[in-house]
Each structure stands twice: as C-alpha cells, then as structure tokens.
Amino acid sequence: MIIQRVVLNSRPGKNGVPMAENFRLEQSTIADTVQAGQVRVKTLYLSVDPYMRCRMNEDTGSDYLQPWQLSEVADGGGIGIVEESKHQNLAKGDFVTSFTWPWQTVAILDGDSLQKLVPQLVNGRLSYFLGAAGITGLTALLGIREKGHVAAGANQTMVVSGAAGACGSLAGQIGHLEGCSRVVGIAGTDEKCSILVQEMGFDAAINYKKGDVAKQLRELCPGGVDVYFDNVGGDISDAVISQMNQNSHIILCGQISQYNKDVPYPPPLPADIEKIQKERNITRERFLVLNYMDKQEASVLQLCQWIQEGKLKVR
C-alpha cells in the first residue's frame, strides 16, 4: 500500500532555528497484510509540540526523549481509526491513540501500544484527547496539583506565561478551578490577551511585546505572585520571579524561549534572580508529567468532566 509520510530531512543544530526544510514529505509503502496482534490505522490527528524541538537534535538533552533519526519518519502524539485488526481487544472502527504515532497517512502498529478512546467523554471532539483531555491537559492539571500547592480559600495569585498556548490556556482555567483567587496570563498579542480574559476567564492578561512587563505585573498582582506556571523561561520569567512572594512556587513546565539555545535544562537563572529565589524560598523543581502516570486515568476523567460541564474552554 502506498502512503505519505513526513521524515526528518536535516537537523537545525543546537543553536539553529527550525525551518520547513528540516522535514520532507515523501511517498512510501507499507505491507498489504496485518500480522497477529497488529492493526492498520488511518491517521486522523497529530500533535505538534514544543518539546519536539529537542528531538530534532542528536542529543535531546533529556534521558526520556529519543532523537528523531535522519530520513526516518517523525512521531509523537496521534489519533487514528482502526481499518483492519488482528488484535483481540481492538476492532475495525475503534478510535485509538499513542504517544509514538508515526507522521504518516496510514500505519500498521502493534495493538498493545495503542489506547482505545471513548469519543463521548469529550463530546465527540476527538482531537481533545491530544490536548485538553490528553497529555497537555494532564500537564496543566498535575503540574498545578503536584507543584503549585494551590489551596482553596488561600487568596493566591497565579501567573501563567505562554498563557494562550495549548497548556497555558488550560493552566489558567484550572488554577481558578483548583482555588486560585486571581489568575493573570502573559501572551504575545492583544488578540490572545483578549481571548484569555473574555473566553477563558483569566482576570487579566499582559501583552509582553507592549510596555513594561514588570510594571504591569506590579499593577495587576498587587499582593505579589504565589504560583507561577512557567512555560517560557528567559526575561519574562525573571520579571515574574522578581515579584514572587515568600514560600511561593514555580511550576516548571517548559522553557520555550530557550529551546533554540544550547543550554542545560532547566536553564540556570541569572545570579540576581537566583538570589531572590533562594532568599524567598521559592520552589523551582523540574516537572515531568510522565512521572505521574499512576494518576493519569482519574485526571483525564476530571478534565473530561470539566469539558462536558463547560468549565474548561478549549480552542
């Protein structure tokens, strides 16, 4: 059978900016027959995520991420429908997902590597299983629960950077649902900031490309910052950390401003910011959602419930 697939064509280098030319769309073939335990799936959705920048390097900088190989098919979170099955628990027409879904139109996969999906849990919006009810939503929910120390009634202020992104937009909403009294987002356009406040229920949003971020934070967070959901790192994070309270918490989710630089993860803080962190006893521990997979099932059900109830808005 002839298929289309996306392969890694070249590496951008540790300090390079990824280009379209780093990938190649090509025709390939797969077997016409499915072996015992396998299924043939048609790809419906793929998730393209910031962490994949690290997989474009030979050294991903992480022991849990494998590099993509040159001229080999790229992979990541994906969803498809079973077209033919020789696996006892999967039937034609089932919707399935995997963290290692190949970027190709049709694939033959080991049935044991796939998770069956129930579309009704997300009101039929299958793609949500790669976002709000998938690894993205889990990262937001478990990050807040495991590293945020949010307590209902404690009058806490949360700041979210990369707030209009897949994870950040959920994190701000979940911050409210878990008990934060004030949530402020940081994003890169007026339109994004408007969506955060008007649609997603953020109390305020800052366009970091306009005006003084530190000054706006002081105005919008008069009581300081208790929880910081950090997706970006760099100068924006330095500005937020400067205004964090004693015994506050950083949820270290991502550092996307640093991914095209050859720096360790998590990137070290500037000396003056590190001094603030230590003096105010601010926690800043690496957070990896894969370490909490024992809580995956219950957490996905919670996310699905919020989606069904309209408490979690998804774009």
PDB file of C-alpha atoms in Angstrom:
ATOM      1  CA  MET A   1       0.000   0.000   0.000  1.00  0.00           C
ATOM      2  CA  ILE A   2       1.317   3.491  -0.903  1.00  0.00           C
ATOM      3  CA  ILE A   3       1.287   6.097   1.891  1.00  0.00           C
ATOM      4  CA  GLN A   4       2.533   9.639   2.520  1.00  0.00           C
ATOM      5  CA  ARG A   5       4.883  10.282   5.426  1.00  0.00           C
ATOM      6  CA  VAL A   6       6.944  13.090   6.978  1.00  0.00           C
ATOM      7  CA  VAL A   7      10.616  12.346   7.678  1.00  0.00           C
ATOM      8  CA  LEU A   8      13.412  14.357   9.293  1.00  0.00           C
ATOM      9  CA  ASN A   9      15.406  15.766   6.368  1.00  0.00           C
ATOM     10  CA  SER A  10      18.125  17.666   8.273  1.00  0.00           C
ATOM     11  CA  ARG A  11      18.947  18.924  11.755  1.00  0.00           C
ATOM     12  CA  PRO A  12      18.758  22.649  12.565  1.00  0.00           C
ATOM     13  CA  GLY A  13      21.669  22.329  15.001  1.00  0.00           C
ATOM     14  CA  LYS A  14      21.605  23.031  18.738  1.00  0.00           C
ATOM     15  CA  ASN A  15      21.516  26.806  18.283  1.00  0.00           C
ATOM     16  CA  GLY A  16      19.593  26.900  14.987  1.00  0.00           C
ATOM     17  CA  VAL A  17      16.021  27.884  14.241  1.00  0.00           C
ATOM     18  CA  PRO A  18      13.917  25.039  12.767  1.00  0.00           C
ATOM     19  CA  MET A  19      12.875  25.509   9.139  1.00  0.00           C
ATOM     20  CA  ALA A  20      10.356  23.726   6.924  1.00  0.00           C
ATOM     21  CA  GLU A  21      13.335  22.333   5.001  1.00  0.00           C
ATOM     22  CA  ASN A  22      14.301  20.267   8.065  1.00  0.00           C
ATOM     23  CA  PHE A  23      11.388  17.986   7.118  1.00  0.00           C
ATOM     24  CA  ARG A  24      10.494  16.149   3.927  1.00  0.00           C
ATOM     25  CA  LEU A  25       7.166  14.787   2.712  1.00  0.00           C
ATOM     26  CA  GLU A  26       7.635  11.570   0.778  1.00  0.00           C
ATOM     27  CA  GLN A  27       5.787   8.569  -0.587  1.00  0.00           C
ATOM     28  CA  SER A  28       6.458   5.200   0.970  1.00  0.00           C
ATOM     29  CA  THR A  29       4.843   1.775   1.177  1.00  0.00           C
ATOM     30  CA  ILE A  30       3.546  -0.438   3.964  1.00  0.00           C
ATOM     31  CA  ALA A  31       2.621  -4.125   3.932  1.00  0.00           C
ATOM     32  CA  ASP A  32      -0.758  -5.091   2.498  1.00  0.00           C
ATOM     33  CA  THR A  33      -1.367  -7.631   5.254  1.00  0.00           C
ATOM     34  CA  VAL A  34      -1.708  -7.235   9.020  1.00  0.00           C
ATOM     35  CA  GLN A  35       0.040  -9.759  11.278  1.00  0.00           C
ATOM     36  CA  ALA A  36      -1.304 -11.264  14.507  1.00  0.00           C
ATOM     37  CA  GLY A  37      -1.504  -8.640  17.272  1.00  0.00           C
ATOM     38  CA  GLN A  38      -1.319  -5.761  14.801  1.00  0.00           C
ATOM     39  CA  VAL A  39      -3.805  -3.216  13.487  1.00  0.00           C
ATOM     40  CA  ARG A  40      -3.865  -0.995  10.402  1.00  0.00           C
ATOM     41  CA  VAL A  41      -4.822   2.556  11.316  1.00  0.00           C
ATOM     42  CA  LYS A  42      -5.682   5.660   9.342  1.00  0.00           C
ATOM     43  CA  THR A  43      -4.214   8.820  10.901  1.00  0.00           C
ATOM     44  CA  LEU A  44      -6.762  11.466  11.901  1.00  0.00           C
ATOM     45  CA  TYR A  45      -4.842  13.864  14.191  1.00  0.00           C
ATOM     46  CA  LEU A  46      -1.213  14.573  15.093  1.00  0.00           C
ATOM     47  CA  SER A  47       0.000  16.773  17.930  1.00  0.00           C
ATOM     48  CA  VAL A  48       2.932  19.076  17.119  1.00  0.00           C
ATOM     49  CA  ASP A  49       4.514  20.256  20.374  1.00  0.00           C
ATOM     50  CA  PRO A  50       7.384  22.481  21.595  1.00  0.00           C
ATOM     51  CA  TYR A  51       9.303  19.541  23.148  1.00  0.00           C
ATOM     52  CA  MET A  52       9.801  18.165  19.632  1.00  0.00           C
ATOM     53  CA  ARG A  53      12.423  20.862  19.012  1.00  0.00           C
ATOM     54  CA  CYS A  54      14.672  18.848  21.339  1.00  0.00           C
ATOM     55  CA  ARG A  55      14.053  15.683  19.300  1.00  0.00           C
ATOM     56  CA  MET A  56      15.478  17.420  16.210  1.00  0.00           C
ATOM     57  CA  ASN A  57      18.921  17.358  17.887  1.00  0.00           C
ATOM     58  CA  GLU A  58      21.129  14.266  18.007  1.00  0.00           C
ATOM     59  CA  ASP A  59      21.435  14.905  21.755  1.00  0.00           C
ATOM     60  CA  THR A  60      17.939  15.725  23.032  1.00  0.00           C
ATOM     61  CA  GLY A  61      19.337  16.925  26.363  1.00  0.00           C
ATOM     62  CA  SER A  62      16.995  14.549  28.137  1.00  0.00           C
ATOM     63  CA  ASP A  63      17.072  10.882  29.086  1.00  0.00           C
ATOM     64  CA  TYR A  64      13.342  10.377  28.387  1.00  0.00           C
ATOM     65  CA  LEU A  65      13.314  11.843  24.848  1.00  0.00           C
ATOM     66  CA  GLN A  66      14.695   9.893  21.892  1.00  0.00           C
ATOM     67  CA  PRO A  67      16.072  11.879  18.935  1.00  0.00           C
ATOM     68  CA  TRP A  68      14.373  11.625  15.576  1.00  0.00           C
ATOM     69  CA  GLN A  69      16.662   9.950  13.033  1.00  0.00           C
ATOM     70  CA  LEU A  70      17.533  11.471   9.654  1.00  0.00           C
ATOM     71  CA  SER A  71      15.387  10.145   6.783  1.00  0.00           C
ATOM     72  CA  GLU A  72      13.195   8.287   9.297  1.00  0.00           C
ATOM     73  CA  VAL A  73       9.532   9.051   9.952  1.00  0.00           C
ATOM     74  CA  ALA A  74       8.829  11.568  12.729  1.00  0.00           C
ATOM     75  CA  ASP A  75       6.470  10.567  15.545  1.00  0.00           C
ATOM     76  CA  GLY A  76       4.560  11.964  18.519  1.00  0.00           C
ATOM     77  CA  GLY A  77       1.086  12.059  19.979  1.00  0.00           C
ATOM     78  CA  GLY A  78      -1.507  10.902  17.455  1.00  0.00           C
ATOM     79  CA  ILE A  79      -5.043   9.624  16.988  1.00  0.00           C
ATOM     80  CA  GLY A  80      -6.427   7.338  14.308  1.00  0.00           C
ATOM     81  CA  ILE A  81      -9.189   4.936  13.399  1.00  0.00           C
ATOM     82  CA  VAL A  82      -8.704   1.165  13.073  1.00  0.00           C
ATOM     83  CA  GLU A  83      -9.247  -0.001   9.476  1.00  0.00           C
ATOM     84  CA  GLU A  84      -8.255  -3.644   9.993  1.00  0.00           C
ATOM     85  CA  SER A  85      -7.458  -5.547  13.180  1.00  0.00           C
ATOM     86  CA  LYS A  86      -5.794  -8.784  14.219  1.00  0.00           C
ATOM     87  CA  HIS A  87      -5.684  -7.709  17.890  1.00  0.00           C
ATOM     88  CA  GLN A  88      -8.158  -9.283  20.333  1.00  0.00           C
ATOM     89  CA  ASN A  89      -9.134  -6.010  22.052  1.00  0.00           C
ATOM     90  CA  LEU A  90      -9.411  -3.737  19.009  1.00  0.00           C
ATOM     91  CA  ALA A  91     -11.981  -3.802  16.221  1.00  0.00           C
ATOM     92  CA  LYS A  92     -12.487  -2.019  12.928  1.00  0.00           C
ATOM     93  CA  GLY A  93     -13.911   1.453  13.601  1.00  0.00           C
ATOM     94  CA  ASP A  94     -12.287   1.874  17.034  1.00  0.00           C
ATOM     95  CA  PHE A  95     -10.553   5.198  17.734  1.00  0.00           C
ATOM     96  CA  VAL A  96      -7.069   4.781  19.203  1.00  0.00           C
ATOM     97  CA  THR A  97      -4.169   6.924  20.375  1.00  0.00           C
ATOM     98  CA  SER A  98      -0.444   6.636  21.122  1.00  0.00           C
ATOM     99  CA  PHE A  99       2.454   8.875  22.258  1.00  0.00           C
ATOM    100  CA  THR A 100       4.592   7.440  19.443  1.00  0.00           C
ATOM    101  CA  TRP A 101       2.260   7.778  16.468  1.00  0.00           C
ATOM    102  CA  PRO A 102       4.154   7.935  13.138  1.00  0.00           C
ATOM    103  CA  TRP A 103       3.618  11.013  10.964  1.00  0.00           C
ATOM    104  CA  GLN A 104       2.134   9.072   8.065  1.00  0.00           C
ATOM    105  CA  THR A 105      -1.298   8.742   6.487  1.00  0.00           C
ATOM    106  CA  VAL A 106      -1.750   5.020   7.245  1.00  0.00           C
ATOM    107  CA  ALA A 107       0.320   2.756   9.516  1.00  0.00           C
ATOM    108  CA  ILE A 108       0.484  -0.816  10.777  1.00  0.00           C
ATOM    109  CA  LEU A 109       1.006  -0.711  14.548  1.00  0.00           C
ATOM    110  CA  ASP A 110       1.277  -3.130  17.454  1.00  0.00           C
ATOM    111  CA  GLY A 111      -2.168  -3.167  19.065  1.00  0.00           C
ATOM    112  CA  ASP A 112      -0.657  -3.364  22.560  1.00  0.00           C
ATOM    113  CA  SER A 113       0.940   0.078  22.009  1.00  0.00           C
ATOM    114  CA  LEU A 114      -2.446   1.736  21.477  1.00  0.00           C
ATOM    115  CA  GLN A 115      -5.035   3.107  23.873  1.00  0.00           C
ATOM    116  CA  LYS A 116      -8.712   2.902  22.938  1.00  0.00           C
ATOM    117  CA  LEU A 117     -10.638   6.197  23.093  1.00  0.00           C
ATOM    118  CA  VAL A 118     -14.248   6.935  24.093  1.00  0.00           C
ATOM    119  CA  PRO A 119     -15.367   9.959  21.987  1.00  0.00           C
ATOM    120  CA  GLN A 120     -18.401  10.623  24.217  1.00  0.00           C
ATOM    121  CA  LEU A 121     -16.071  11.692  27.055  1.00  0.00           C
ATOM    122  CA  VAL A 122     -15.125  14.792  25.033  1.00  0.00           C
ATOM    123  CA  ASN A 123     -18.493  15.416  23.376  1.00  0.00           C
ATOM    124  CA  GLY A 124     -17.195  13.786  20.181  1.00  0.00           C
ATOM    125  CA  ARG A 125     -14.260  16.206  19.812  1.00  0.00           C
ATOM    126  CA  LEU A 126     -11.607  13.520  19.278  1.00  0.00           C
ATOM    127  CA  SER A 127      -8.694  15.946  18.939  1.00  0.00           C
ATOM    128  CA  TYR A 128      -9.235  16.957  22.596  1.00  0.00           C
ATOM    129  CA  PHE A 129      -7.570  13.659  23.545  1.00  0.00           C
ATOM    130  CA  LEU A 130      -4.304  15.174  22.271  1.00  0.00           C
ATOM    131  CA  GLY A 131      -4.986  18.468  24.055  1.00  0.00           C
ATOM    132  CA  ALA A 132      -7.310  19.345  26.909  1.00  0.00           C
ATOM    133  CA  ALA A 133      -8.073  15.688  27.739  1.00  0.00           C
ATOM    134  CA  GLY A 134      -4.623  14.423  26.794  1.00  0.00           C
ATOM    135  CA  ILE A 135      -1.006  14.989  27.760  1.00  0.00           C
ATOM    136  CA  THR A 136      -1.458  18.783  27.517  1.00  0.00           C
ATOM    137  CA  GLY A 137      -4.359  18.867  29.961  1.00  0.00           C
ATOM    138  CA  LEU A 138      -2.632  16.364  32.237  1.00  0.00           C
ATOM    139  CA  THR A 139       0.459  18.570  32.299  1.00  0.00           C
ATOM    140  CA  ALA A 140      -1.599  21.590  33.335  1.00  0.00           C
ATOM    141  CA  LEU A 141      -3.683  19.762  35.953  1.00  0.00           C
ATOM    142  CA  LEU A 142      -0.951  17.620  37.501  1.00  0.00           C
ATOM    143  CA  GLY A 143       1.569  20.469  37.350  1.00  0.00           C
ATOM    144  CA  ILE A 144      -0.755  22.628  39.445  1.00  0.00           C
ATOM    145  CA  ARG A 145      -1.691  19.812  41.822  1.00  0.00           C
ATOM    146  CA  GLU A 146       1.804  18.389  42.305  1.00  0.00           C
ATOM    147  CA  LYS A 147       3.976  21.521  42.215  1.00  0.00           C
ATOM    148  CA  GLY A 148       1.649  24.512  42.656  1.00  0.00           C
ATOM    149  CA  HIS A 149       0.494  23.990  46.252  1.00  0.00           C
ATOM    150  CA  VAL A 150      -2.817  25.672  45.438  1.00  0.00           C
ATOM    151  CA  ALA A 151      -5.261  25.767  48.345  1.00  0.00           C
ATOM    152  CA  ALA A 152      -8.876  26.912  48.025  1.00  0.00           C
ATOM    153  CA  GLY A 153      -9.566  29.994  50.141  1.00  0.00           C
ATOM    154  CA  ALA A 154      -5.882  30.914  50.478  1.00  0.00           C
ATOM    155  CA  ASN A 155      -6.312  34.030  48.295  1.00  0.00           C
ATOM    156  CA  GLN A 156      -3.480  33.006  45.943  1.00  0.00           C
ATOM    157  CA  THR A 157      -2.461  34.794  42.751  1.00  0.00           C
ATOM    158  CA  MET A 158      -1.230  32.701  39.828  1.00  0.00           C
ATOM    159  CA  VAL A 159       0.673  33.990  36.801  1.00  0.00           C
ATOM    160  CA  VAL A 160       0.885  31.909  33.609  1.00  0.00           C
ATOM    161  CA  SER A 161       3.441  32.593  30.857  1.00  0.00           C
ATOM    162  CA  GLY A 162       2.782  31.295  27.343  1.00  0.00           C
ATOM    163  CA  ALA A 163      -0.793  31.692  28.562  1.00  0.00           C
ATOM    164  CA  ALA A 164      -2.501  31.469  25.153  1.00  0.00           C
ATOM    165  CA  GLY A 165      -0.777  28.201  24.285  1.00  0.00           C
ATOM    166  CA  ALA A 166      -2.329  24.750  24.495  1.00  0.00           C
ATOM    167  CA  CYS A 167      -1.050  24.136  28.027  1.00  0.00           C
ATOM    168  CA  GLY A 168      -1.063  27.692  29.386  1.00  0.00           C
ATOM    169  CA  SER A 169      -4.671  28.428  28.418  1.00  0.00           C
ATOM    170  CA  LEU A 170      -5.763  25.322  30.350  1.00  0.00           C
ATOM    171  CA  ALA A 171      -3.450  26.000  33.302  1.00  0.00           C
ATOM    172  CA  GLY A 172      -5.001  29.404  33.976  1.00  0.00           C
ATOM    173  CA  GLN A 173      -8.522  27.984  33.952  1.00  0.00           C
ATOM    174  CA  ILE A 174      -7.506  25.032  36.145  1.00  0.00           C
ATOM    175  CA  GLY A 175      -5.817  27.481  38.539  1.00  0.00           C
ATOM    176  CA  HIS A 176      -9.230  29.051  39.132  1.00  0.00           C
ATOM    177  CA  LEU A 177     -10.983  25.672  39.355  1.00  0.00           C
ATOM    178  CA  GLU A 178      -8.467  24.468  41.950  1.00  0.00           C
ATOM    179  CA  GLY A 179      -8.900  27.574  44.113  1.00  0.00           C
ATOM    180  CA  CYS A 180      -6.710  30.487  42.987  1.00  0.00           C
ATOM    181  CA  SER A 181      -8.488  33.800  43.565  1.00  0.00           C
ATOM    182  CA  ARG A 182      -6.642  35.650  40.789  1.00  0.00           C
ATOM    183  CA  VAL A 183      -5.067  34.433  37.531  1.00  0.00           C
ATOM    184  CA  VAL A 184      -3.003  36.659  35.225  1.00  0.00           C
ATOM    185  CA  GLY A 185      -1.771  35.485  31.827  1.00  0.00           C
ATOM    186  CA  ILE A 186       1.159  36.661  29.706  1.00  0.00           C
ATOM    187  CA  ALA A 187       0.877  36.320  25.917  1.00  0.00           C
ATOM    188  CA  GLY A 188       2.221  37.912  22.731  1.00  0.00           C
ATOM    189  CA  THR A 189      -0.691  39.704  21.021  1.00  0.00           C
ATOM    190  CA  ASP A 190      -3.659  41.837  22.049  1.00  0.00           C
ATOM    191  CA  GLU A 191      -5.972  39.279  20.440  1.00  0.00           C
ATOM    192  CA  LYS A 192      -4.572  36.459  22.581  1.00  0.00           C
ATOM    193  CA  CYS A 193      -4.876  38.593  25.720  1.00  0.00           C
ATOM    194  CA  SER A 194      -8.479  39.397  24.852  1.00  0.00           C
ATOM    195  CA  ILE A 195      -9.338  35.712  24.357  1.00  0.00           C
ATOM    196  CA  LEU A 196      -7.756  34.825  27.720  1.00  0.00           C
ATOM    197  CA  VAL A 197      -9.899  37.340  29.583  1.00  0.00           C
ATOM    198  CA  GLN A 198     -13.148  37.222  27.554  1.00  0.00           C
ATOM    199  CA  GLU A 199     -13.315  33.464  26.817  1.00  0.00           C
ATOM    200  CA  MET A 200     -11.015  31.655  29.217  1.00  0.00           C
ATOM    201  CA  GLY A 201     -11.868  33.553  32.396  1.00  0.00           C
ATOM    202  CA  PHE A 202      -8.420  34.947  33.217  1.00  0.00           C
ATOM    203  CA  ASP A 203      -8.694  38.023  35.481  1.00  0.00           C
ATOM    204  CA  ALA A 204      -6.176  39.947  33.384  1.00  0.00           C
ATOM    205  CA  ALA A 205      -3.584  39.443  30.645  1.00  0.00           C
ATOM    206  CA  ILE A 206      -0.343  41.188  29.669  1.00  0.00           C
ATOM    207  CA  ASN A 207       0.958  41.560  26.109  1.00  0.00           C
ATOM    208  CA  TYR A 208       4.683  41.177  26.745  1.00  0.00           C
ATOM    209  CA  LYS A 209       5.508  42.852  23.427  1.00  0.00           C
ATOM    210  CA  LYS A 210       3.894  46.081  24.652  1.00  0.00           C
ATOM    211  CA  GLY A 211       5.092  48.131  27.597  1.00  0.00           C
ATOM    212  CA  ASP A 212       6.994  47.141  30.735  1.00  0.00           C
ATOM    213  CA  VAL A 213       6.068  43.607  31.843  1.00  0.00           C
ATOM    214  CA  ALA A 214       7.409  44.080  35.394  1.00  0.00           C
ATOM    215  CA  LYS A 215       5.442  47.319  35.831  1.00  0.00           C
ATOM    216  CA  GLN A 216       2.222  45.724  34.548  1.00  0.00           C
ATOM    217  CA  LEU A 217       2.728  42.728  36.847  1.00  0.00           C
ATOM    218  CA  ARG A 218       3.067  45.055  39.852  1.00  0.00           C
ATOM    219  CA  GLU A 219      -0.208  46.733  38.908  1.00  0.00           C
ATOM    220  CA  LEU A 220      -2.107  43.508  38.184  1.00  0.00           C
ATOM    221  CA  CYS A 221      -0.697  41.470  41.092  1.00  0.00           C
ATOM    222  CA  PRO A 222      -0.686  43.979  43.981  1.00  0.00           C
ATOM    223  CA  GLY A 223      -0.344  41.197  46.539  1.00  0.00           C
ATOM    224  CA  GLY A 224       2.596  39.610  44.717  1.00  0.00           C
ATOM    225  CA  VAL A 225       2.665  36.216  42.962  1.00  0.00           C
ATOM    226  CA  ASP A 226       2.100  32.945  44.830  1.00  0.00           C
ATOM    227  CA  VAL A 227       2.142  30.434  41.945  1.00  0.00           C
ATOM    228  CA  TYR A 228       3.925  30.816  38.602  1.00  0.00           C
ATOM    229  CA  PHE A 229       3.126  28.362  35.799  1.00  0.00           C
ATOM    230  CA  ASP A 230       6.257  28.809  33.689  1.00  0.00           C
ATOM    231  CA  ASN A 231       6.128  27.776  30.030  1.00  0.00           C
ATOM    232  CA  VAL A 232       8.736  30.143  28.603  1.00  0.00           C
ATOM    233  CA  GLY A 233      11.735  30.948  30.838  1.00  0.00           C
ATOM    234  CA  GLY A 234      14.052  33.823  29.915  1.00  0.00           C
ATOM    235  CA  ASP A 235      13.390  37.510  30.590  1.00  0.00           C
ATOM    236  CA  ILE A 236       9.644  37.088  31.188  1.00  0.00           C
ATOM    237  CA  SER A 237      10.240  34.523  33.909  1.00  0.00           C
ATOM    238  CA  ASP A 238      12.875  36.746  35.505  1.00  0.00           C
ATOM    239  CA  ALA A 239      10.287  39.545  35.710  1.00  0.00           C
ATOM    240  CA  VAL A 240       7.708  37.237  37.324  1.00  0.00           C
ATOM    241  CA  ILE A 241      10.125  35.641  39.810  1.00  0.00           C
ATOM    242  CA  SER A 242      11.177  39.127  40.951  1.00  0.00           C
ATOM    243  CA  GLN A 243       7.619  39.655  42.204  1.00  0.00           C
ATOM    244  CA  MET A 244       7.005  36.290  43.810  1.00  0.00           C
ATOM    245  CA  ASN A 245       6.151  36.044  47.496  1.00  0.00           C
ATOM    246  CA  GLN A 246       7.943  34.257  50.325  1.00  0.00           C
ATOM    247  CA  ASN A 247       7.465  30.453  50.127  1.00  0.00           C
ATOM    248  CA  SER A 248       5.842  30.646  46.673  1.00  0.00           C
ATOM    249  CA  HIS A 249       6.056  28.054  43.914  1.00  0.00           C
ATOM    250  CA  ILE A 250       7.203  27.864  40.286  1.00  0.00           C
ATOM    251  CA  ILE A 251       5.660  25.078  38.193  1.00  0.00           C
ATOM    252  CA  LEU A 252       8.485  24.442  35.727  1.00  0.00           C
ATOM    253  CA  CYS A 253       6.513  23.189  32.734  1.00  0.00           C
ATOM    254  CA  GLY A 254       8.553  24.455  29.767  1.00  0.00           C
ATOM    255  CA  GLN A 255      11.231  26.934  28.722  1.00  0.00           C
ATOM    256  CA  ILE A 256      10.332  27.563  25.107  1.00  0.00           C
ATOM    257  CA  SER A 257      12.317  30.813  24.837  1.00  0.00           C
ATOM    258  CA  GLN A 258      15.443  28.702  25.387  1.00  0.00           C
ATOM    259  CA  TYR A 259      14.828  25.716  23.091  1.00  0.00           C
ATOM    260  CA  ASN A 260      16.945  27.060  20.199  1.00  0.00           C
ATOM    261  CA  LYS A 261      19.905  27.643  22.533  1.00  0.00           C
ATOM    262  CA  ASP A 262      22.474  25.126  23.693  1.00  0.00           C
ATOM    263  CA  VAL A 263      21.763  25.379  27.418  1.00  0.00           C
ATOM    264  CA  PRO A 264      21.093  22.738  30.090  1.00  0.00           C
ATOM    265  CA  TYR A 265      17.511  22.022  31.216  1.00  0.00           C
ATOM    266  CA  PRO A 266      16.239  23.627  33.307  1.00  0.00           C
ATOM    267  CA  PRO A 267      18.260  26.678  32.203  1.00  0.00           C
ATOM    268  CA  PRO A 268      20.112  28.374  35.076  1.00  0.00           C
ATOM    269  CA  LEU A 269      18.669  31.632  36.386  1.00  0.00           C
ATOM    270  CA  PRO A 270      20.667  34.899  36.283  1.00  0.00           C
ATOM    271  CA  ALA A 271      22.592  35.448  39.546  1.00  0.00           C
ATOM    272  CA  ASP A 272      20.310  38.236  40.824  1.00  0.00           C
ATOM    273  CA  ILE A 273      17.139  36.193  40.143  1.00  0.00           C
ATOM    274  CA  GLU A 274      18.645  33.065  41.707  1.00  0.00           C
ATOM    275  CA  LYS A 275      19.403  35.159  44.813  1.00  0.00           C
ATOM    276  CA  ILE A 276      15.731  36.216  45.021  1.00  0.00           C
ATOM    277  CA  GLN A 277      14.633  32.610  44.574  1.00  0.00           C
ATOM    278  CA  LYS A 278      16.818  31.405  47.447  1.00  0.00           C
ATOM    279  CA  GLU A 279      16.100  34.308  49.808  1.00  0.00           C
ATOM    280  CA  ARG A 280      12.332  33.944  49.372  1.00  0.00           C
ATOM    281  CA  ASN A 281      12.417  30.133  49.475  1.00  0.00           C
ATOM    282  CA  ILE A 282      10.700  29.824  46.073  1.00  0.00           C
ATOM    283  CA  THR A 283      10.464  26.212  44.858  1.00  0.00           C
ATOM    284  CA  ARG A 284      11.573  25.623  41.245  1.00  0.00           C
ATOM    285  CA  GLU A 285      11.663  21.888  40.576  1.00  0.00           C
ATOM    286  CA  ARG A 286      11.601  20.197  37.221  1.00  0.00           C
ATOM    287  CA  PHE A 287       8.123  18.874  36.461  1.00  0.00           C
ATOM    288  CA  LEU A 288       7.638  15.901  34.143  1.00  0.00           C
ATOM    289  CA  VAL A 289       4.084  14.669  33.679  1.00  0.00           C
ATOM    290  CA  LEU A 290       5.284  11.171  32.704  1.00  0.00           C
ATOM    291  CA  ASN A 291       6.347  10.689  36.351  1.00  0.00           C
ATOM    292  CA  TYR A 292       2.687  10.815  37.426  1.00  0.00           C
ATOM    293  CA  MET A 293       1.100   8.295  35.086  1.00  0.00           C
ATOM    294  CA  ASP A 294      -0.447   6.469  38.060  1.00  0.00           C
ATOM    295  CA  LYS A 295      -2.770   9.485  38.304  1.00  0.00           C
ATOM    296  CA  GLN A 296      -3.491   9.640  34.567  1.00  0.00           C
ATOM    297  CA  GLU A 297      -6.852   7.861  34.469  1.00  0.00           C
ATOM    298  CA  ALA A 298      -8.501   9.833  37.285  1.00  0.00           C
ATOM    299  CA  SER A 299      -7.049  13.098  35.995  1.00  0.00           C
ATOM    300  CA  VAL A 300      -8.293  12.542  32.418  1.00  0.00           C
ATOM    301  CA  LEU A 301     -11.782  11.814  33.783  1.00  0.00           C
ATOM    302  CA  GLN A 302     -11.650  15.070  35.779  1.00  0.00           C
ATOM    303  CA  LEU A 303     -10.618  17.015  32.661  1.00  0.00           C
ATOM    304  CA  CYS A 304     -13.401  15.385  30.607  1.00  0.00           C
ATOM    305  CA  GLN A 305     -15.955  16.237  33.299  1.00  0.00           C
ATOM    306  CA  TRP A 306     -14.890  19.904  33.271  1.00  0.00           C
ATOM    307  CA  ILE A 307     -15.106  19.944  29.454  1.00  0.00           C
ATOM    308  CA  GLN A 308     -18.602  18.426  29.497  1.00  0.00           C
ATOM    309  CA  GLU A 309     -19.724  20.915  32.158  1.00  0.00           C
ATOM    310  CA  GLY A 310     -18.345  23.849  30.130  1.00  0.00           C
ATOM    311  CA  LYS A 311     -15.928  24.761  32.935  1.00  0.00           C
ATOM    312  CA  LEU A 312     -12.871  24.198  30.736  1.00  0.00           C
ATOM    313  CA  LYS A 313     -12.923  26.193  27.498  1.00  0.00           C
ATOM    314  CA  VAL A 314     -10.910  24.774  24.613  1.00  0.00           C
ATOM    315  CA  ARG A 315      -9.905  26.415  21.353  1.00  0.00           C
TER     316      ARG A 315
END
